[in-house]
């Protein structure tokens, strides 16, 4: 059983800064680092990061701009964005799915009664890569999914060169994916979410609130190597 300590990144509030003289007060109040669900106002920033990350490598984006808006409207609670001083630097977008394996319908549909989270895309802004942000954000996302009582597993599809990256996050190969995009083929991978009863019983305390909490980074976060 997972220790509830693992949920602390989602509930620990940003410590209040000591009071300072108005003459030396900072001109802005944006948090240095914040993790929160995405919304439709973030869609353009999401798509710009995604397009740069994927077009140069595979020539295809997992989600087009209208699809980004589609999922951020239907199920924003299955998205997660990492912001540095208000700037989006990394994100994940997911939706619910209700079958054992992914089909082409999973690319555009959200199944509210499903127990599988389909992770459509994880991307990091080019100037923030090679800093461990991708693995850290995936870890936080999986911790969050463990708090949702109806979620039993997470699945994704990726090109073969990304399999080692997702294996490091705990994903296992499920087999060849039935979905193809243009001339690209994919491997389907999965991650078990079930078996965390203690955290599920306490999920209301660590679920994303209506007003997202500011989440400070820990020293451990910065030590992760990508």
PDB file of N, CA and C in Angstrom, residues 86-127:
ATOM      1  N   UNK A  86       3.964  31.672 -14.284  1.00  0.00           N
ATOM      2  CA  UNK A  86       2.827  31.879 -15.164  1.00  0.00           C
ATOM      3  C   UNK A  86       2.990  31.346 -16.568  1.00  0.00           C
ATOM      4  N   UNK A  87       4.152  30.825 -16.903  1.00  0.00           N
ATOM      5  CA  UNK A  87       4.414  30.316 -18.254  1.00  0.00           C
ATOM      6  C   UNK A  87       4.313  28.797 -18.273  1.00  0.00           C
ATOM      7  N   UNK A  88       3.528  28.263 -19.194  1.00  0.00           N
ATOM      8  CA  UNK A  88       3.400  26.814 -19.318  1.00  0.00           C
ATOM      9  C   UNK A  88       4.699  26.219 -19.831  1.00  0.00           C
ATOM     10  N   UNK A  89       5.255  25.249 -19.088  1.00  0.00           N
ATOM     11  CA  UNK A  89       6.522  24.640 -19.498  1.00  0.00           C
ATOM     12  C   UNK A  89       6.389  23.151 -19.779  1.00  0.00           C
ATOM     13  N   UNK A  90       5.331  22.505 -19.280  1.00  0.00           N
ATOM     14  CA  UNK A  90       5.120  21.080 -19.537  1.00  0.00           C
ATOM     15  C   UNK A  90       3.663  20.767 -19.249  1.00  0.00           C
ATOM     16  N   UNK A  91       3.142  19.733 -19.902  1.00  0.00           N
ATOM     17  CA  UNK A  91       1.735  19.397 -19.696  1.00  0.00           C
ATOM     18  C   UNK A  91       1.449  17.950 -20.057  1.00  0.00           C
ATOM     19  N   UNK A  92       0.334  17.464 -19.524  1.00  0.00           N
ATOM     20  CA  UNK A  92      -0.235  16.162 -19.870  1.00  0.00           C
ATOM     21  C   UNK A  92      -1.720  16.373 -20.133  1.00  0.00           C
ATOM     22  N   UNK A  93      -2.247  15.735 -21.164  1.00  0.00           N
ATOM     23  CA  UNK A  93      -3.686  15.733 -21.420  1.00  0.00           C
ATOM     24  C   UNK A  93      -4.160  14.291 -21.510  1.00  0.00           C
ATOM     25  N   UNK A  94      -5.214  13.974 -20.764  1.00  0.00           N
ATOM     26  CA  UNK A  94      -5.789  12.638 -20.777  1.00  0.00           C
ATOM     27  C   UNK A  94      -7.296  12.691 -20.861  1.00  0.00           C
ATOM     28  N   UNK A  95      -7.905  11.528 -21.019  1.00  0.00           N
ATOM     29  CA  UNK A  95      -9.362  11.389 -21.004  1.00  0.00           C
ATOM     30  C   UNK A  95      -9.678   9.968 -20.556  1.00  0.00           C
ATOM     31  N   UNK A  96     -10.942   9.705 -20.264  1.00  0.00           N
ATOM     32  CA  UNK A  96     -11.343   8.364 -19.833  1.00  0.00           C
ATOM     33  C   UNK A  96     -11.700   7.489 -21.029  1.00  0.00           C
ATOM     34  N   UNK A  97     -11.396   6.202 -20.879  1.00  0.00           N
ATOM     35  CA  UNK A  97     -11.665   5.216 -21.914  1.00  0.00           C
ATOM     36  C   UNK A  97     -12.288   3.998 -21.243  1.00  0.00           C
ATOM     37  N   UNK A  98     -13.112   3.240 -21.989  1.00  0.00           N
ATOM     38  CA  UNK A  98     -13.890   2.164 -21.369  1.00  0.00           C
ATOM     39  C   UNK A  98     -13.659   0.789 -21.978  1.00  0.00           C
ATOM     40  N   UNK A  99     -12.537   0.604 -22.691  1.00  0.00           N
ATOM     41  CA  UNK A  99     -12.226  -0.701 -23.273  1.00  0.00           C
ATOM     42  C   UNK A  99     -10.841  -1.152 -22.842  1.00  0.00           C
ATOM     43  N   UNK A 100     -10.572  -2.461 -23.039  1.00  0.00           N
ATOM     44  CA  UNK A 100      -9.282  -3.013 -22.629  1.00  0.00           C
ATOM     45  C   UNK A 100      -8.126  -2.473 -23.463  1.00  0.00           C
ATOM     46  N   UNK A 101      -8.367  -2.250 -24.749  1.00  0.00           N
ATOM     47  CA  UNK A 101      -7.320  -1.749 -25.639  1.00  0.00           C
ATOM     48  C   UNK A 101      -7.790  -0.488 -26.345  1.00  0.00           C
ATOM     49  N   UNK A 102      -6.848   0.313 -26.792  1.00  0.00           N
ATOM     50  CA  UNK A 102      -7.170   1.546 -27.498  1.00  0.00           C
ATOM     51  C   UNK A 102      -7.620   1.252 -28.926  1.00  0.00           C
ATOM     52  N   UNK A 103      -8.617   1.987 -29.378  1.00  0.00           N
ATOM     53  CA  UNK A 103      -9.047   1.960 -30.772  1.00  0.00           C
ATOM     54  C   UNK A 103      -9.014   3.395 -31.288  1.00  0.00           C
ATOM     55  N   UNK A 104      -9.299   3.564 -32.571  1.00  0.00           N
ATOM     56  CA  UNK A 104      -9.256   4.915 -33.151  1.00  0.00           C
ATOM     57  C   UNK A 104     -10.231   5.862 -32.465  1.00  0.00           C
ATOM     58  N   UNK A 105     -11.319   5.342 -31.905  1.00  0.00           N
ATOM     59  CA  UNK A 105     -12.269   6.197 -31.192  1.00  0.00           C
ATOM     60  C   UNK A 105     -11.635   6.849 -29.962  1.00  0.00           C
ATOM     61  N   UNK A 106     -10.635   6.187 -29.397  1.00  0.00           N
ATOM     62  CA  UNK A 106      -9.990   6.719 -28.192  1.00  0.00           C
ATOM     63  C   UNK A 106      -9.236   8.012 -28.467  1.00  0.00           C
ATOM     64  N   UNK A 107      -8.966   8.304 -29.738  1.00  0.00           N
ATOM     65  CA  UNK A 107      -8.237   9.521 -30.084  1.00  0.00           C
ATOM     66  C   UNK A 107      -9.093  10.768 -29.921  1.00  0.00           C
ATOM     67  N   UNK A 108     -10.419  10.605 -29.960  1.00  0.00           N
ATOM     68  CA  UNK A 108     -11.301  11.783 -29.936  1.00  0.00           C
ATOM     69  C   UNK A 108     -12.397  11.719 -28.884  1.00  0.00           C
ATOM     70  N   UNK A 109     -12.620  10.546 -28.264  1.00  0.00           N
ATOM     71  CA  UNK A 109     -13.747  10.401 -27.347  1.00  0.00           C
ATOM     72  C   UNK A 109     -13.302  10.418 -25.885  1.00  0.00           C
ATOM     73  N   UNK A 110     -14.187  10.927 -25.053  1.00  0.00           N
ATOM     74  CA  UNK A 110     -14.050  10.839 -23.598  1.00  0.00           C
ATOM     75  C   UNK A 110     -15.221  10.016 -23.083  1.00  0.00           C
ATOM     76  N   UNK A 111     -14.936   8.916 -22.390  1.00  0.00           N
ATOM     77  CA  UNK A 111     -15.964   8.015 -21.884  1.00  0.00           C
ATOM     78  C   UNK A 111     -16.086   8.196 -20.371  1.00  0.00           C
ATOM     79  N   UNK A 112     -17.026   9.018 -19.903  1.00  0.00           N
ATOM     80  CA  UNK A 112     -17.105   9.354 -18.475  1.00  0.00           C
ATOM     81  C   UNK A 112     -17.273   8.145 -17.556  1.00  0.00           C
ATOM     82  N   UNK A 113     -17.820   7.051 -18.066  1.00  0.00           N
ATOM     83  CA  UNK A 113     -18.016   5.860 -17.230  1.00  0.00           C
ATOM     84  C   UNK A 113     -16.825   4.911 -17.283  1.00  0.00           C
ATOM     85  N   UNK A 114     -15.795   5.259 -18.026  1.00  0.00           N
ATOM     86  CA  UNK A 114     -14.637   4.386 -18.138  1.00  0.00           C
ATOM     87  C   UNK A 114     -13.777   4.398 -16.892  1.00  0.00           C
ATOM     88  N   UNK A 115     -12.942   3.373 -16.752  1.00  0.00           N
ATOM     89  CA  UNK A 115     -12.031   3.275 -15.605  1.00  0.00           C
ATOM     90  C   UNK A 115     -10.564   3.329 -16.032  1.00  0.00           C
ATOM     91  N   UNK A 116     -10.340   3.566 -17.315  1.00  0.00           N
ATOM     92  CA  UNK A 116      -8.988   3.683 -17.866  1.00  0.00           C
ATOM     93  C   UNK A 116      -8.734   5.117 -18.295  1.00  0.00           C
ATOM     94  N   UNK A 117      -7.613   5.681 -17.886  1.00  0.00           N
ATOM     95  CA  UNK A 117      -7.222   7.007 -18.350  1.00  0.00           C
ATOM     96  C   UNK A 117      -6.303   6.839 -19.554  1.00  0.00           C
ATOM     97  N   UNK A 118      -6.735   7.387 -20.664  1.00  0.00           N
ATOM     98  CA  UNK A 118      -5.904   7.395 -21.870  1.00  0.00           C
ATOM     99  C   UNK A 118      -5.079   8.678 -21.861  1.00  0.00           C
ATOM    100  N   UNK A 119      -3.773   8.550 -21.740  1.00  0.00           N
ATOM    101  CA  UNK A 119      -2.875   9.701 -21.773  1.00  0.00           C
ATOM    102  C   UNK A 119      -2.564  10.004 -23.230  1.00  0.00           C
ATOM    103  N   UNK A 120      -3.125  11.100 -23.716  1.00  0.00           N
ATOM    104  CA  UNK A 120      -2.958  11.447 -25.126  1.00  0.00           C
ATOM    105  C   UNK A 120      -1.574  12.004 -25.414  1.00  0.00           C
ATOM    106  N   UNK A 121      -1.078  12.846 -24.516  1.00  0.00           N
ATOM    107  CA  UNK A 121       0.175  13.532 -24.829  1.00  0.00           C
ATOM    108  C   UNK A 121       0.840  14.026 -23.549  1.00  0.00           C
ATOM    109  N   UNK A 122       2.156  13.905 -23.540  1.00  0.00           N
ATOM    110  CA  UNK A 122       3.032  14.546 -22.555  1.00  0.00           C
ATOM    111  C   UNK A 122       4.071  15.309 -23.355  1.00  0.00           C
ATOM    112  N   UNK A 123       4.216  16.593 -23.072  1.00  0.00           N
ATOM    113  CA  UNK A 123       5.197  17.397 -23.811  1.00  0.00           C
ATOM    114  C   UNK A 123       5.814  18.433 -22.891  1.00  0.00           C
ATOM    115  N   UNK A 124       7.077  18.779 -23.191  1.00  0.00           N
ATOM    116  CA  UNK A 124       7.834  19.769 -22.418  1.00  0.00           C
ATOM    117  C   UNK A 124       8.338  20.834 -23.379  1.00  0.00           C
ATOM    118  N   UNK A 125       8.250  22.079 -22.962  1.00  0.00           N
ATOM    119  CA  UNK A 125       8.760  23.189 -23.770  1.00  0.00           C
ATOM    120  C   UNK A 125      10.250  22.987 -24.040  1.00  0.00           C
ATOM    121  N   UNK A 126      10.688  23.345 -25.249  1.00  0.00           N
ATOM    122  CA  UNK A 126      12.060  23.031 -25.680  1.00  0.00           C
ATOM    123  C   UNK A 126      13.127  23.626 -24.764  1.00  0.00           C
ATOM    124  N   UNK A 127      12.860  24.799 -24.179  1.00  0.00           N
ATOM    125  CA  UNK A 127      13.878  25.423 -23.339  1.00  0.00           C
ATOM    126  C   UNK A 127      13.933  24.824 -21.943  1.00  0.00           C
TER     127      UNK A 127
END
